[in-house]
């Protein structure tokens, strides 16, 4: 797979217990640290439009959706900010201003962010510093949630440190979803979807800056569930900038959509929205595997 | 008349004579029996001896907010005719594991006293009490008229105890088991209701996990024609739910079981029609593991809903928005933060009558997953729901400006509980403390009774609270404040303060000792992980004999520090059932 400076792990947001070492992350070609600016969420069509406007109008933009040269960063909604109030001083800012927002350029491996509104910079740990605010789980009785609720919710999505394992609970099937260029993961419960279309449109809403379905910025339409047949969806997926892939029980990465839905939910452990250019080798393997199974 | 002459002897004041002569005890008792509010009754009992006497004879319900503030003996001596008792035990922070096990609040001694003095006891409502199976068996066997048992956040019992209740309480109308530390070994307790038993009106076992015998449940529901509230647990499937609904179309409150099941077209249609047939449902909860696919079965029922509890249902914003469109009459809403700001926007747009909103975190400890709600969701609700007066909001970021907007839109808050989940987090836009947010709350919301603060807070927040929160009764503080002055402002400034709970704040002895008489007008004070010493606590205990000053020591901590302090007023003196880790000073 071609690795044009793309390094998922480096952009993955992870927070650990105080005093823990952050896992080793290979530096990208230019050894740049990840930079994130807190931004308003892009979920929702309104935000999509803004992104497109910024893309078109702002000459500072290095690239647009369809010309992604490398990983693109966007920010979480400012949440999880347990590491921002005390620890900003330990972080590396690349090309940004005081950290209160404003567009940021990054050269080299080309991370670039649009700032929609001024917000404090929230840093993901870089390779050097491991300053992490105390994990919430460390403080006894905080947040103030009754033990009953804690136990019930955790049994519905049991904690698991291993990245690739799906979290199984009572009738839930949580899998992590990562997207190339995105600095944080989302989690979806596969059981709440009944078809690939459901899953795809839900994921699209979650990562809506970067349309899975179409490479163009389509701010004016959200593809309706009813309008898409499975085959058309597969066409779009295959023709788009990004493809949806998953890691199965055996640890192999497969294209989503090749197997019947139930078989997929049974074997899917993790999802990844991958750049199509990186996914070229996947399809044949998936087919072979399917054949072998049958 | 005899009673008149009796009164003449007792009250030498002729003016009083004239009044009481025309107002016999019996009439007074009847009049007072119409008073239901505990506070009114307390006031009444202070007027004069006659009224005190009439009040005590006519009182049938008693509410005890702190079980150690009074003893069973004192209670039964004063009130001879009690039919309904509500008891609260452990300090609220025991819900969050801050109280050592075996701390106390055991119901048993009370039950023994009640068996002797209130054999006709009908109702028992317990919160944060230690309840054993033996106690439940004792209860079931000694009170033939027993009708109502409600256990909330209690611990120490198992489903065996419930079996005893089901077996022996022939007149039971209500069994409400919520969020307890219960040892759930089997669902067979439900089958213990005799076939002849028909009086049940409320059955809530939503928080148990074991499977119950569904045939037994169906038969029970069929024969209890007055059943108004049914909240089943996760083990009940959609198909089973449908059969229950068909047998109880009169239901007013429903807690569904698991909403996850593969339904083909016909059972789905049956389910939908069963829901449609229950025209009186105004409260809906449960929906464990709800699959969006089946939610439309509820849509027609939602039209009359006033209370929707989705706090155990991880719905995403889209599915939730679709549901909430159908709930225009909603007054109370509990959700998980999986609905995100978009979901809350839908609430603002569709629920103009909303009075109460609680947003719980789905993943409070998972820091990788960044979702949940932000200040935007709360603001959106405030614009659409101007009647909002109760909020509990767990979020990961907040701004002073947002809170100011919220209370401007909704100035009638009585309960404002904001939990910014990272301790000591400032306004994420300005990086300033959240003082102005809570300042806005107390300045604008003059009816505020309960406040929970969070985020980065200096003493200024507490100055505001002391200056403006004149109706404040309950205050919860964590990881906040800069100096003793903060706590002092509150103690000096809030005349109606009853419960103050503080953890992990830099308040020390000076603050503690500035309270003194104030604590006698309060129910209780909790301070943990602050800067209070044992000596200060001893001084307090010495000066205020009508307070119980209890210190919970933690292993390995400094001997001179009082790690956890619980102070409460009492007429029962120091308690004798404290475990070794609790020192009464």
PDB file of C-alpha atoms in Angstrom, chain B residues 259-382:
ATOM      1  CA  UNK B 259     -36.571  -3.726  21.901  1.00  0.00           C
ATOM      2  CA  UNK B 260     -34.239  -5.857  19.907  1.00  0.00           C
ATOM      3  CA  UNK B 261     -35.693  -8.796  18.139  1.00  0.00           C
ATOM      4  CA  UNK B 262     -36.108  -9.988  14.634  1.00  0.00           C
ATOM      5  CA  UNK B 263     -39.734  -9.362  13.940  1.00  0.00           C
ATOM      6  CA  UNK B 264     -41.293 -10.318  10.704  1.00  0.00           C
ATOM      7  CA  UNK B 265     -44.120  -8.279   9.306  1.00  0.00           C
ATOM      8  CA  UNK B 266     -47.005  -9.895  11.159  1.00  0.00           C
ATOM      9  CA  UNK B 267     -45.617  -9.709  14.713  1.00  0.00           C
ATOM     10  CA  UNK B 268     -44.546  -6.164  14.025  1.00  0.00           C
ATOM     11  CA  UNK B 269     -48.068  -5.229  12.989  1.00  0.00           C
ATOM     12  CA  UNK B 270     -49.396  -6.920  16.101  1.00  0.00           C
ATOM     13  CA  UNK B 271     -46.992  -4.951  18.222  1.00  0.00           C
ATOM     14  CA  UNK B 272     -47.980  -1.707  16.635  1.00  0.00           C
ATOM     15  CA  UNK B 273     -51.650  -2.404  17.103  1.00  0.00           C
ATOM     16  CA  UNK B 274     -51.069  -3.442  20.703  1.00  0.00           C
ATOM     17  CA  UNK B 275     -49.416  -0.098  21.352  1.00  0.00           C
ATOM     18  CA  UNK B 276     -52.171   1.738  19.575  1.00  0.00           C
ATOM     19  CA  UNK B 277     -54.672   0.016  21.779  1.00  0.00           C
ATOM     20  CA  UNK B 278     -53.106   1.319  24.946  1.00  0.00           C
ATOM     21  CA  UNK B 279     -54.551   4.766  24.751  1.00  0.00           C
ATOM     22  CA  UNK B 280     -53.664   5.828  28.274  1.00  0.00           C
ATOM     23  CA  UNK B 281     -49.913   5.485  28.228  1.00  0.00           C
ATOM     24  CA  UNK B 282     -48.361   8.743  29.304  1.00  0.00           C
ATOM     25  CA  UNK B 283     -44.998   7.441  30.518  1.00  0.00           C
ATOM     26  CA  UNK B 284     -42.636   5.260  28.521  1.00  0.00           C
ATOM     27  CA  UNK B 285     -39.283   3.812  29.502  1.00  0.00           C
ATOM     28  CA  UNK B 286     -37.092   0.752  29.015  1.00  0.00           C
ATOM     29  CA  UNK B 287     -36.416   0.324  25.324  1.00  0.00           C
ATOM     30  CA  UNK B 288     -33.299  -1.630  26.125  1.00  0.00           C
ATOM     31  CA  UNK B 289     -31.151  -2.104  23.046  1.00  0.00           C
ATOM     32  CA  UNK B 290     -33.652  -0.376  20.849  1.00  0.00           C
ATOM     33  CA  UNK B 291     -33.272  -1.048  17.171  1.00  0.00           C
ATOM     34  CA  UNK B 292     -34.502   1.954  15.230  1.00  0.00           C
ATOM     35  CA  UNK B 293     -36.391  -0.336  12.922  1.00  0.00           C
ATOM     36  CA  UNK B 294     -39.096  -0.996  15.475  1.00  0.00           C
ATOM     37  CA  UNK B 295     -39.457   2.410  16.990  1.00  0.00           C
ATOM     38  CA  UNK B 296     -42.228   3.424  14.586  1.00  0.00           C
ATOM     39  CA  UNK B 297     -44.466   0.979  16.413  1.00  0.00           C
ATOM     40  CA  UNK B 298     -44.437   3.532  19.184  1.00  0.00           C
ATOM     41  CA  UNK B 299     -45.190   6.606  17.167  1.00  0.00           C
ATOM     42  CA  UNK B 300     -48.913   6.675  17.798  1.00  0.00           C
ATOM     43  CA  UNK B 301     -48.429   6.083  21.496  1.00  0.00           C
ATOM     44  CA  UNK B 302     -46.047   8.980  21.660  1.00  0.00           C
ATOM     45  CA  UNK B 303     -48.763  11.519  20.968  1.00  0.00           C
ATOM     46  CA  UNK B 304     -49.915  11.418  24.578  1.00  0.00           C
ATOM     47  CA  UNK B 305     -46.572  10.900  26.209  1.00  0.00           C
ATOM     48  CA  UNK B 306     -45.632  13.259  28.980  1.00  0.00           C
ATOM     49  CA  UNK B 307     -42.593  11.388  30.247  1.00  0.00           C
ATOM     50  CA  UNK B 308     -40.125   9.573  27.999  1.00  0.00           C
ATOM     51  CA  UNK B 309     -37.188   7.837  29.621  1.00  0.00           C
ATOM     52  CA  UNK B 310     -34.584   6.785  27.086  1.00  0.00           C
ATOM     53  CA  UNK B 311     -31.734   6.890  29.538  1.00  0.00           C
ATOM     54  CA  UNK B 312     -30.792   3.288  28.896  1.00  0.00           C
ATOM     55  CA  UNK B 313     -31.270   3.416  25.155  1.00  0.00           C
ATOM     56  CA  UNK B 314     -28.355   4.369  22.937  1.00  0.00           C
ATOM     57  CA  UNK B 315     -30.156   6.161  20.142  1.00  0.00           C
ATOM     58  CA  UNK B 316     -28.302   8.215  17.572  1.00  0.00           C
ATOM     59  CA  UNK B 317     -29.432  11.700  16.742  1.00  0.00           C
ATOM     60  CA  UNK B 318     -31.304  10.811  13.550  1.00  0.00           C
ATOM     61  CA  UNK B 319     -33.408   8.032  14.991  1.00  0.00           C
ATOM     62  CA  UNK B 320     -34.077  10.005  18.102  1.00  0.00           C
ATOM     63  CA  UNK B 321     -35.140  13.066  16.124  1.00  0.00           C
ATOM     64  CA  UNK B 322     -37.598  10.936  14.171  1.00  0.00           C
ATOM     65  CA  UNK B 323     -39.080   9.669  17.389  1.00  0.00           C
ATOM     66  CA  UNK B 324     -39.315  12.976  19.165  1.00  0.00           C
ATOM     67  CA  UNK B 325     -41.261  14.540  16.328  1.00  0.00           C
ATOM     68  CA  UNK B 326     -44.141  12.394  17.532  1.00  0.00           C
ATOM     69  CA  UNK B 327     -43.983  13.596  21.128  1.00  0.00           C
ATOM     70  CA  UNK B 328     -45.404  17.095  21.218  1.00  0.00           C
ATOM     71  CA  UNK B 329     -46.800  16.805  24.714  1.00  0.00           C
ATOM     72  CA  UNK B 330     -43.574  15.767  26.369  1.00  0.00           C
ATOM     73  CA  UNK B 331     -42.957  17.318  29.764  1.00  0.00           C
ATOM     74  CA  UNK B 332     -40.131  15.146  31.022  1.00  0.00           C
ATOM     75  CA  UNK B 333     -37.362  13.658  28.942  1.00  0.00           C
ATOM     76  CA  UNK B 334     -34.409  11.528  29.985  1.00  0.00           C
ATOM     77  CA  UNK B 335     -31.896  10.611  27.282  1.00  0.00           C
ATOM     78  CA  UNK B 336     -28.364   9.415  26.697  1.00  0.00           C
ATOM     79  CA  UNK B 337     -25.896  11.787  25.155  1.00  0.00           C
ATOM     80  CA  UNK B 338     -25.710   9.556  22.101  1.00  0.00           C
ATOM     81  CA  UNK B 339     -28.486  11.698  20.702  1.00  0.00           C
ATOM     82  CA  UNK B 340     -25.952  14.521  20.533  1.00  0.00           C
ATOM     83  CA  UNK B 341     -26.701  18.181  19.948  1.00  0.00           C
ATOM     84  CA  UNK B 342     -28.723  17.425  16.870  1.00  0.00           C
ATOM     85  CA  UNK B 343     -31.061  15.283  18.873  1.00  0.00           C
ATOM     86  CA  UNK B 344     -31.475  18.028  21.408  1.00  0.00           C
ATOM     87  CA  UNK B 345     -32.194  20.503  18.647  1.00  0.00           C
ATOM     88  CA  UNK B 346     -35.042  18.239  17.640  1.00  0.00           C
ATOM     89  CA  UNK B 347     -36.287  18.382  21.206  1.00  0.00           C
ATOM     90  CA  UNK B 348     -36.208  22.147  21.136  1.00  0.00           C
ATOM     91  CA  UNK B 349     -38.189  22.133  17.931  1.00  0.00           C
ATOM     92  CA  UNK B 350     -40.806  19.618  18.899  1.00  0.00           C
ATOM     93  CA  UNK B 351     -41.424  19.741  22.620  1.00  0.00           C
ATOM     94  CA  UNK B 352     -42.591  23.177  23.683  1.00  0.00           C
ATOM     95  CA  UNK B 353     -44.086  21.873  26.896  1.00  0.00           C
ATOM     96  CA  UNK B 354     -40.864  20.352  28.174  1.00  0.00           C
ATOM     97  CA  UNK B 355     -40.226  21.011  31.856  1.00  0.00           C
ATOM     98  CA  UNK B 356     -37.531  18.528  32.719  1.00  0.00           C
ATOM     99  CA  UNK B 357     -34.510  17.318  30.766  1.00  0.00           C
ATOM    100  CA  UNK B 358     -31.887  14.840  31.912  1.00  0.00           C
ATOM    101  CA  UNK B 359     -28.994  13.944  29.625  1.00  0.00           C
ATOM    102  CA  UNK B 360     -26.851  11.068  30.848  1.00  0.00           C
ATOM    103  CA  UNK B 361     -23.443  10.139  29.448  1.00  0.00           C
ATOM    104  CA  UNK B 362     -23.240   6.882  27.562  1.00  0.00           C
ATOM    105  CA  UNK B 363     -19.491   6.587  27.873  1.00  0.00           C
ATOM    106  CA  UNK B 364     -18.387   8.722  30.774  1.00  0.00           C
ATOM    107  CA  UNK B 365     -15.030   7.028  31.138  1.00  0.00           C
ATOM    108  CA  UNK B 366     -14.102   6.369  27.559  1.00  0.00           C
ATOM    109  CA  UNK B 367     -11.936   9.194  26.380  1.00  0.00           C
ATOM    110  CA  UNK B 368     -11.278   7.930  22.909  1.00  0.00           C
ATOM    111  CA  UNK B 369     -14.783   8.416  21.778  1.00  0.00           C
ATOM    112  CA  UNK B 370     -15.583  12.042  21.521  1.00  0.00           C
ATOM    113  CA  UNK B 371     -19.221  12.583  21.098  1.00  0.00           C
ATOM    114  CA  UNK B 372     -22.001  13.384  23.455  1.00  0.00           C
ATOM    115  CA  UNK B 373     -23.604  16.740  23.898  1.00  0.00           C
ATOM    116  CA  UNK B 374     -22.125  20.182  24.092  1.00  0.00           C
ATOM    117  CA  UNK B 375     -23.369  23.571  25.127  1.00  0.00           C
ATOM    118  CA  UNK B 376     -25.116  23.869  21.789  1.00  0.00           C
ATOM    119  CA  UNK B 377     -27.627  21.175  22.526  1.00  0.00           C
ATOM    120  CA  UNK B 378     -28.541  22.736  25.821  1.00  0.00           C
ATOM    121  CA  UNK B 379     -28.898  26.155  24.239  1.00  0.00           C
ATOM    122  CA  UNK B 380     -31.086  24.720  21.497  1.00  0.00           C
ATOM    123  CA  UNK B 381     -33.413  23.186  24.047  1.00  0.00           C
ATOM    124  CA  UNK B 382     -33.599  26.431  25.980  1.00  0.00           C
TER     125      UNK B 382
END
